[in-house]
Short mmCIF file of N, CA and C in Angstrom, two decimals:
data_model
loop_
_atom_site.label_atom_id
_atom_site.label_comp_id
_atom_site.label_asym_id
_atom_site.label_seq_id
_atom_site.Cartn_x
_atom_site.Cartn_y
_atom_site.Cartn_z
N MET C 1 85.97 29.54 112.83
CA MET C 1 84.91 29.86 111.79
C MET C 1 85.10 28.38 110.91
N LYS C 2 85.68 27.96 110.43
CA LYS C 2 86.59 26.91 108.85
C LYS C 2 85.55 25.79 109.57
N ASP C 3 85.86 25.30 110.73
CA ASP C 3 85.56 24.06 111.39
C ASP C 3 83.58 23.91 112.12
N ILE C 4 82.94 25.71 112.13
CA ILE C 4 81.79 25.35 112.28
C ILE C 4 80.79 25.41 110.67
N ILE C 5 81.71 26.03 109.46
CA ILE C 5 81.01 25.98 108.36
C ILE C 5 81.48 24.93 107.90
N ALA C 6 82.34 23.62 107.93
CA ALA C 6 82.84 22.69 107.92
C ALA C 6 81.14 21.59 108.79
N ASP C 7 81.26 21.63 109.59
CA ASP C 7 80.05 20.91 109.88
C ASP C 7 78.95 20.95 109.49
N LEU C 8 78.29 22.25 109.28
CA LEU C 8 77.26 22.80 109.46
C LEU C 8 77.20 22.18 107.43
N THR C 9 78.26 22.23 106.91
CA THR C 9 77.45 21.91 105.94
C THR C 9 77.68 20.13 105.61
N THR C 10 78.27 19.76 106.59
CA THR C 10 77.95 18.01 106.34
C THR C 10 76.68 17.76 107.36
N LYS C 11 76.45 18.96 107.55
CA LYS C 11 74.79 18.64 108.05
C LYS C 11 74.13 18.69 107.35
N HIS C 12 74.16 19.40 106.16
CA HIS C 12 73.33 19.84 105.36
C HIS C 12 72.65 20.72 105.08
N ILE C 13 73.07 21.60 106.25
CA ILE C 13 72.47 23.20 106.66
C ILE C 13 73.61 24.12 106.51
N LEU C 14 72.08 24.84 105.39
CA LEU C 14 73.11 25.64 104.48
C LEU C 14 72.08 27.15 104.67
N ASN C 15 72.93 28.32 104.52
CA ASN C 15 72.61 29.33 104.39
C ASN C 15 72.09 30.28 102.85
N HIS C 16 70.19 29.78 102.45
CA HIS C 16 69.63 30.30 101.14
C HIS C 16 70.60 29.22 99.84
N GLY C 17 70.43 28.11 100.67
CA GLY C 17 71.24 27.03 99.04
C GLY C 17 72.51 26.91 99.29
N ARG C 18 73.86 28.50 99.95
CA ARG C 18 75.06 27.73 99.55
C ARG C 18 76.00 26.99 101.23
N PRO C 19 76.51 27.23 101.50
CA PRO C 19 77.37 27.32 102.42
C PRO C 19 77.72 28.13 103.44
N PHE C 20 77.20 28.42 104.21
CA PHE C 20 77.81 29.26 105.46
C PHE C 20 79.21 30.58 105.02
N ALA C 21 78.69 31.35 104.93
CA ALA C 21 80.28 32.21 104.63
C ALA C 21 80.39 33.07 106.20
N ARG C 22 82.08 33.27 106.79
CA ARG C 22 82.59 33.33 107.66
C ARG C 22 82.02 34.57 108.28
N ASN C 23 81.89 35.17 107.22
CA ASN C 23 81.20 36.89 107.97
C ASN C 23 79.13 36.27 108.65
N THR C 24 78.76 35.14 107.68
CA THR C 24 77.53 34.97 108.43
C THR C 24 77.63 34.29 110.07
N ILE C 25 78.32 33.23 109.65
CA ILE C 25 78.78 33.02 111.38
C ILE C 25 79.28 33.96 112.23
N TYR C 26 79.92 34.37 111.97
CA TYR C 26 80.31 35.50 113.16
C TYR C 26 79.93 36.66 113.62
N ASN C 27 78.84 36.72 112.61
CA ASN C 27 77.55 37.79 113.03
C ASN C 27 76.50 37.33 114.23
N ILE C 28 76.39 36.12 114.09
CA ILE C 28 75.46 35.10 114.47
C ILE C 28 76.10 35.31 116.20
N LEU C 29 77.34 35.11 116.35
CA LEU C 29 77.82 34.45 117.24
C LEU C 29 78.00 35.77 117.95
N LYS C 30 77.87 36.74 117.37
CA LYS C 30 77.97 38.28 117.95
C LYS C 30 76.77 38.91 117.91
N ASN C 31 75.80 38.42 118.12
CA ASN C 31 74.30 39.17 117.95
C ASN C 31 73.83 38.47 119.16
N GLU C 32 72.90 39.25 120.07
CA GLU C 32 73.15 38.94 121.62
C GLU C 32 71.44 37.80 121.14
N LYS C 33 70.74 38.28 120.29
CA LYS C 33 69.35 37.72 120.42
C LYS C 33 69.52 35.96 119.67
N TYR C 34 70.47 35.75 119.01
CA TYR C 34 71.07 34.54 118.90
C TYR C 34 71.10 33.62 120.39
N SER C 35 71.80 34.39 121.39
CA SER C 35 71.41 33.72 122.62
C SER C 35 70.87 33.93 123.05
N GLY C 36 69.62 34.41 122.99
CA GLY C 36 67.88 34.15 123.39
C GLY C 36 67.71 35.44 123.66
N ILE C 37 68.29 36.71 124.02
CA ILE C 37 68.20 37.59 124.67
C ILE C 37 67.78 38.70 123.74
N TYR C 38 66.63 39.23 124.24
CA TYR C 38 66.50 40.87 123.16
C TYR C 38 66.10 42.23 123.83
N ARG C 39 66.68 43.07 123.43
CA ARG C 39 66.48 44.48 124.31
C ARG C 39 66.03 45.77 123.22
N PHE C 40 64.99 46.02 123.73
CA PHE C 40 64.20 46.89 123.16
C PHE C 40 64.10 48.01 124.45
N ASN C 41 63.57 49.40 123.78
CA ASN C 41 63.58 50.67 124.65
C ASN C 41 64.19 50.73 126.06
N ASN C 42 65.36 49.51 126.40
CA ASN C 42 65.43 50.26 128.10
C ASN C 42 64.73 48.51 128.37
N GLN C 43 64.24 47.47 127.64
CA GLN C 43 63.59 46.50 128.20
C GLN C 43 64.50 45.21 128.11
N THR C 44 64.34 43.99 128.31
CA THR C 44 65.13 43.15 128.18
C THR C 44 64.20 42.17 128.16
N PHE C 45 64.33 40.74 126.89
CA PHE C 45 62.94 40.38 126.61
C PHE C 45 64.06 38.96 126.48
N GLU C 46 63.83 37.41 127.72
CA GLU C 46 64.32 36.61 127.06
C GLU C 46 63.09 35.43 127.32
N ASN C 47 63.97 34.57 126.55
CA ASN C 47 63.36 33.66 125.50
C ASN C 47 62.35 34.44 124.43
N MET C 48 62.46 35.26 123.68
CA MET C 48 61.95 35.70 123.23
C MET C 48 61.97 34.87 121.44
N TYR C 49 63.53 34.37 121.36
CA TYR C 49 64.01 33.76 120.21
C TYR C 49 64.80 32.38 120.75
N PRO C 50 64.36 31.68 120.53
CA PRO C 50 65.34 30.43 120.80
C PRO C 50 66.93 30.43 120.85
N GLN C 51 67.59 30.15 122.03
CA GLN C 51 68.30 30.31 122.10
C GLN C 51 69.59 29.35 121.15
N ILE C 52 70.36 29.66 120.16
CA ILE C 52 71.33 28.89 119.23
C ILE C 52 72.89 28.88 119.64
N VAL C 53 72.84 30.04 120.25
CA VAL C 53 74.54 30.00 121.16
C VAL C 53 74.12 30.62 122.35
N SER C 54 75.23 29.03 123.13
CA SER C 54 74.99 29.29 124.34
C SER C 54 75.72 31.14 124.99
N THR C 55 75.14 30.96 126.19
CA THR C 55 75.21 32.51 126.80
C THR C 55 76.80 32.41 126.64
N GLU C 56 78.11 31.31 127.01
CA GLU C 56 79.35 31.57 127.77
C GLU C 56 79.80 31.92 126.21
N ILE C 57 79.09 31.20 124.89
CA ILE C 57 79.91 31.59 123.65
C ILE C 57 79.87 33.04 123.54
N TYR C 58 78.53 33.30 123.58
CA TYR C 58 77.71 34.57 123.52
C TYR C 58 78.88 35.64 124.41
N GLU C 59 79.20 35.29 124.81
CA GLU C 59 79.98 36.26 126.21
C GLU C 59 81.85 36.29 125.72
N LYS C 60 82.10 35.36 124.94
CA LYS C 60 83.69 34.90 124.69
C LYS C 60 84.26 35.70 123.60
N VAL C 61 82.70 35.94 122.44
CA VAL C 61 83.27 36.58 121.21
C VAL C 61 82.78 38.30 121.97
N ARG C 62 81.70 38.13 122.76
CA ARG C 62 81.33 39.68 122.66
C ARG C 62 83.00 40.39 123.40
N GLN C 63 83.64 39.81 124.39
CA GLN C 63 85.09 40.00 124.81
C GLN C 63 86.01 40.23 123.73
N LYS C 64 85.92 39.00 122.90
CA LYS C 64 87.26 39.47 121.60
C LYS C 64 86.99 40.39 121.25
N THR C 65 85.04 40.89 120.37
CA THR C 65 84.85 41.87 119.98
C THR C 65 85.81 42.67 120.13
N ASN C 66 85.32 43.36 121.58
CA ASN C 66 85.84 44.31 122.73
C ASN C 66 87.05 44.46 122.54
N GLN C 67 88.08 43.39 122.68
CA GLN C 67 89.43 43.06 122.54
C GLN C 67 89.91 43.97 121.72
N ASN C 68 89.34 43.93 120.22
CA ASN C 68 89.60 44.27 119.14
C ASN C 68 88.92 45.21 118.70
N LYS C 69 88.28 46.13 119.27
CA LYS C 69 87.85 47.11 118.67
C LYS C 69 88.50 48.07 118.40
N TYR C 70 89.76 48.38 118.66
CA TYR C 70 90.32 49.33 118.85
C TYR C 70 91.83 48.71 117.62
N GLY C 71 91.89 50.11 116.88
CA GLY C 71 92.92 49.37 116.22
C GLY C 71 93.31 49.14 114.89
N LYS C 72 92.45 48.59 114.64
CA LYS C 72 92.10 47.76 113.10
C LYS C 72 92.79 48.48 112.12
N ARG C 73 92.02 49.83 112.09
CA ARG C 73 93.37 50.66 110.71
C ARG C 73 94.08 51.21 111.31
N SER C 74 95.26 51.05 110.62
CA SER C 74 96.60 52.45 110.99
C SER C 74 96.17 53.59 110.41
N VAL C 75 96.27 54.93 111.74
CA VAL C 75 95.60 56.39 111.02
C VAL C 75 96.99 56.68 110.88
N GLU C 76 98.11 55.87 111.21
CA GLU C 76 99.72 56.94 111.76
C GLU C 76 100.36 56.47 109.98
N VAL C 77 99.59 55.54 109.17
CA VAL C 77 100.25 54.98 108.33
C VAL C 77 99.63 54.75 107.32
N VAL C 78 100.30 55.28 106.36
CA VAL C 78 99.04 55.09 104.77
C VAL C 78 99.51 53.70 104.14
N TYR C 79 98.85 53.56 103.94
CA TYR C 79 98.62 51.98 102.67
C TYR C 79 98.92 52.69 101.33
N LEU C 80 99.55 53.17 100.16
CA LEU C 80 98.73 53.83 99.48
C LEU C 80 98.21 52.96 98.07
N LEU C 81 98.64 51.49 98.61
CA LEU C 81 97.61 50.33 97.25
C LEU C 81 96.82 49.80 97.88
N ARG C 82 96.67 50.26 99.06
CA ARG C 82 95.36 49.10 99.89
C ARG C 82 94.05 49.72 99.18
N ASN C 83 93.41 48.32 99.21
CA ASN C 83 91.90 47.97 98.84
C ASN C 83 91.96 48.40 97.12
N LYS C 84 93.86 47.73 96.81
CA LYS C 84 94.05 48.53 94.82
C LYS C 84 95.05 47.61 94.05
N LEU C 85 94.80 45.75 95.14
CA LEU C 85 95.43 45.10 94.64
C LEU C 85 94.75 44.33 94.57
N LYS C 86 95.09 42.77 93.09
CA LYS C 86 94.24 41.74 93.18
C LYS C 86 95.42 41.02 93.13
N CYS C 87 95.52 39.17 93.73
CA CYS C 87 96.57 38.79 93.85
C CYS C 87 96.80 38.12 91.85
N GLY C 88 97.83 38.25 91.58
CA GLY C 88 97.73 37.63 90.09
C GLY C 88 98.00 35.97 89.84
N TYR C 89 98.20 34.92 91.30
CA TYR C 89 98.08 34.24 91.08
C TYR C 89 96.57 33.80 90.87
N CYS C 90 95.91 34.18 92.58
CA CYS C 90 94.50 33.39 92.15
C CYS C 90 93.44 34.20 91.92
N GLY C 91 93.86 35.64 91.98
CA GLY C 91 92.62 36.35 91.98
C GLY C 91 91.77 37.48 92.86
N GLU C 92 92.56 36.63 94.21
CA GLU C 92 91.86 37.03 95.22
C GLU C 92 92.21 38.71 96.04
N PRO C 93 91.95 39.62 96.46
CA PRO C 93 92.83 40.99 97.14
C PRO C 93 93.25 40.48 97.94
N ILE C 94 94.14 41.89 97.63
CA ILE C 94 95.59 41.76 98.56
C ILE C 94 95.08 43.01 99.40
N SER C 95 95.51 42.23 100.67
CA SER C 95 95.21 43.32 102.09
C SER C 95 96.44 43.48 102.47
N ALA C 96 96.53 44.47 103.07
CA ALA C 96 97.69 45.88 103.99
C ALA C 96 97.15 45.07 105.62
N GLU C 97 98.89 44.25 105.88
CA GLU C 97 99.11 44.09 106.90
C GLU C 97 100.00 44.53 107.86
N CYS C 98 100.54 44.13 109.44
CA CYS C 98 101.22 44.56 109.68
C CYS C 98 101.71 43.69 111.16
N GLY C 99 102.63 43.45 111.22
CA GLY C 99 102.97 42.18 112.11
C GLY C 99 104.24 43.30 113.10
N THR C 100 104.58 41.98 113.83
CA THR C 100 105.69 42.95 114.75
C THR C 100 106.96 41.19 115.06
N THR C 101 107.86 41.68 114.55
CA THR C 101 108.64 40.66 114.77
C THR C 101 109.46 40.19 116.03
N SER C 102 109.97 39.28 116.59
CA SER C 102 110.57 38.54 118.29
C SER C 102 111.20 40.10 119.00
N GLN C 103 111.68 40.61 117.64
CA GLN C 103 112.62 41.82 118.77
C GLN C 103 111.77 43.20 118.71
N GLY C 104 110.34 42.88 118.36
CA GLY C 104 109.28 44.20 119.04
C GLY C 104 109.76 45.26 117.63
N LYS C 105 110.38 45.05 116.37
CA LYS C 105 110.01 46.01 115.46
C LYS C 105 108.78 45.68 114.23
N LYS C 106 108.07 46.59 114.09
CA LYS C 106 107.03 46.67 113.20
C LYS C 106 107.39 46.67 111.89
N ARG C 107 106.97 45.13 111.34
CA ARG C 107 106.83 45.47 109.82
C ARG C 107 105.49 45.79 109.24
N ARG C 108 105.64 46.43 108.17
CA ARG C 108 103.87 46.42 107.27
C ARG C 108 104.36 45.51 105.62
N TYR C 109 103.17 45.50 105.41
CA TYR C 109 103.10 44.63 104.40
C TYR C 109 101.70 44.14 103.84
N TYR C 110 101.52 43.18 102.33
CA TYR C 110 100.95 43.25 101.44
C TYR C 110 100.51 42.08 101.65
N LYS C 111 99.70 40.93 102.07
CA LYS C 111 98.92 40.08 102.01
C LYS C 111 97.73 39.41 101.22
N CYS C 112 98.43 38.33 99.99
CA CYS C 112 96.88 37.72 99.48
C CYS C 112 96.20 37.39 100.52
N LEU C 113 94.78 37.59 100.44
CA LEU C 113 93.67 37.33 101.23
C LEU C 113 92.84 35.66 100.79
N GLY C 114 93.51 35.19 99.85
CA GLY C 114 93.11 33.86 100.04
C GLY C 114 93.81 32.95 100.49
N LYS C 115 95.36 33.56 100.42
CA LYS C 115 96.13 32.21 101.02
C LYS C 115 95.87 32.60 102.61
N LYS C 116 95.76 34.17 102.95
CA LYS C 116 95.51 34.33 104.69
C LYS C 116 94.87 33.46 105.41
N ARG C 117 93.41 33.51 104.69
CA ARG C 117 92.13 32.75 104.98
C ARG C 117 92.07 31.11 104.34
N HIS C 118 93.30 30.94 103.58
CA HIS C 118 93.78 29.49 103.08
C HIS C 118 91.81 29.20 102.64
N THR C 119 91.49 29.91 101.44
CA THR C 119 90.45 29.89 100.49
C THR C 119 90.86 29.24 99.43
N THR C 120 92.58 29.49 98.91
CA THR C 120 92.64 28.93 97.77
C THR C 120 94.44 27.89 97.76
N ASN C 121 94.34 28.01 97.19
CA ASN C 121 95.92 27.02 97.24
C ASN C 121 97.44 28.18 96.69
N CYS C 122 96.93 29.48 96.82
CA CYS C 122 97.70 30.59 96.32
C CYS C 122 99.21 30.47 97.26
N ASN C 123 100.04 31.00 96.53
CA ASN C 123 101.59 30.42 96.59
C ASN C 123 102.23 32.14 97.16
N LYS C 124 101.17 32.84 96.31
CA LYS C 124 101.78 33.99 96.61
C LYS C 124 102.51 34.61 97.93
N GLN C 125 103.85 35.39 98.11
CA GLN C 125 104.18 35.12 99.13
C GLN C 125 104.22 37.06 99.70
N THR C 126 104.17 37.43 101.08
CA THR C 126 104.01 38.45 101.11
C THR C 126 105.01 39.34 100.74
N LEU C 127 104.60 40.40 100.75
CA LEU C 127 105.48 41.73 99.99
C LEU C 127 105.53 42.85 100.59
N ARG C 128 106.94 42.96 101.66
CA ARG C 128 106.60 44.33 101.84
C ARG C 128 106.36 45.81 102.02
N LYS C 129 106.10 46.50 102.64
CA LYS C 129 105.10 47.42 102.17
C LYS C 129 106.01 48.38 101.31
N GLU C 130 107.53 48.90 102.02
CA GLU C 130 108.00 49.91 101.52
C GLU C 130 108.30 49.92 100.16
N ILE C 131 108.79 48.05 99.83
CA ILE C 131 109.47 47.32 98.33
C ILE C 131 108.51 47.68 97.23
N LEU C 132 107.17 47.07 97.49
CA LEU C 132 106.54 46.96 97.18
C LEU C 132 105.76 48.40 96.33
N GLU C 133 105.37 49.57 97.41
CA GLU C 133 105.08 50.72 96.95
C GLU C 133 106.12 51.21 96.29
N ASN C 134 107.52 51.56 96.42
CA ASN C 134 108.53 52.34 95.80
C ASN C 134 108.16 52.01 94.15
N PHE C 135 108.35 50.02 94.13
CA PHE C 135 108.17 49.66 92.97
C PHE C 135 107.06 49.97 91.62
N VAL C 136 105.73 50.34 92.76
CA VAL C 136 104.76 50.94 91.63
C VAL C 136 105.46 52.22 91.63
N ILE C 137 105.68 53.19 92.47
CA ILE C 137 105.70 54.52 92.33
C ILE C 137 106.78 54.83 91.13
N ASP C 138 107.64 53.96 90.96
CA ASP C 138 108.95 53.91 90.31
C ASP C 138 108.47 53.45 88.92
N ILE C 139 107.60 52.65 88.39
CA ILE C 139 106.52 52.69 87.28
C ILE C 139 105.93 53.48 87.14
N LEU C 140 105.28 53.94 87.52
CA LEU C 140 103.93 55.14 87.24
C LEU C 140 104.89 56.59 86.88
N LEU C 141 106.14 57.18 87.67
CA LEU C 141 107.19 57.73 87.48
C LEU C 141 107.83 57.76 85.47
N LYS C 142 108.09 56.60 85.51
CA LYS C 142 108.65 56.05 84.31
C LYS C 142 107.74 56.39 83.54
N GLU C 143 106.43 55.70 83.40
CA GLU C 143 105.54 55.78 82.59
C GLU C 143 105.04 57.04 81.85
N LEU C 144 104.82 58.13 83.12
CA LEU C 144 104.55 59.36 83.03
C LEU C 144 104.89 60.38 82.19
N ASN C 145 106.63 60.00 82.86
CA ASN C 145 107.52 60.45 82.09
C ASN C 145 107.90 60.38 80.56
N LYS C 146 107.53 59.65 80.23
CA LYS C 146 107.64 59.18 78.34
C LYS C 146 107.17 60.52 77.51
N PRO C 147 108.07 60.61 76.50
CA PRO C 147 107.94 62.10 75.80
C PRO C 147 106.44 61.40 75.15
N GLN C 148 105.81 60.03 74.75
CA GLN C 148 104.33 60.15 74.06
C GLN C 148 103.43 60.30 75.52
N THR C 149 103.41 60.47 76.92
CA THR C 149 102.44 60.13 77.47
C THR C 149 102.49 61.86 77.75
N ILE C 150 103.91 62.40 78.02
CA ILE C 150 103.54 64.24 77.69
C ILE C 150 103.05 64.71 76.94
N GLU C 151 103.62 63.88 75.55
CA GLU C 151 103.02 65.02 75.01
C GLU C 151 101.65 64.90 74.67
N LYS C 152 101.09 63.58 74.79
CA LYS C 152 99.84 63.05 74.92
C LYS C 152 98.61 64.27 75.76
N ASN C 153 99.31 64.39 77.05
CA ASN C 153 98.83 65.05 77.68
C ASN C 153 98.49 66.45 77.61
N ASN C 154 99.70 67.13 77.28
CA ASN C 154 99.50 68.23 76.21
C ASN C 154 98.62 68.61 75.39
N ASN C 155 98.08 67.79 74.53
CA ASN C 155 97.25 68.32 73.46
C ASN C 155 95.93 67.98 74.27
#
């Protein structure tokens, strides 16, 4: 995606006056009409649109999309801080992630999206899910158990 965006930008091909976003390129590559095919009411029309994505690339993207269709969100594990954190270094969102070690053990953690996508020069290290969540819970419990907090809530 980065290479496609860089190539379009150097050729001064912009999207509404700005460089293309990753999602825009992704949506173009997975949309069948950009491969020159349009479907409507069980009919297929070819050459209705100019083909800007080759059939080969469209098929590769479609296969990859189908492979990645399932398992995007873990239903077996709750990430307490999902969509609630911003990186203190670069301000980008922190995302919930899961990886597998070489021994096959799953590791769950939080990672800065700026660092993950290489859109910032962020130095934030990944944080293990259990460590960060336990830390936040401990701090919350300490704050909630302070006498002034209890007294304020009783009034």
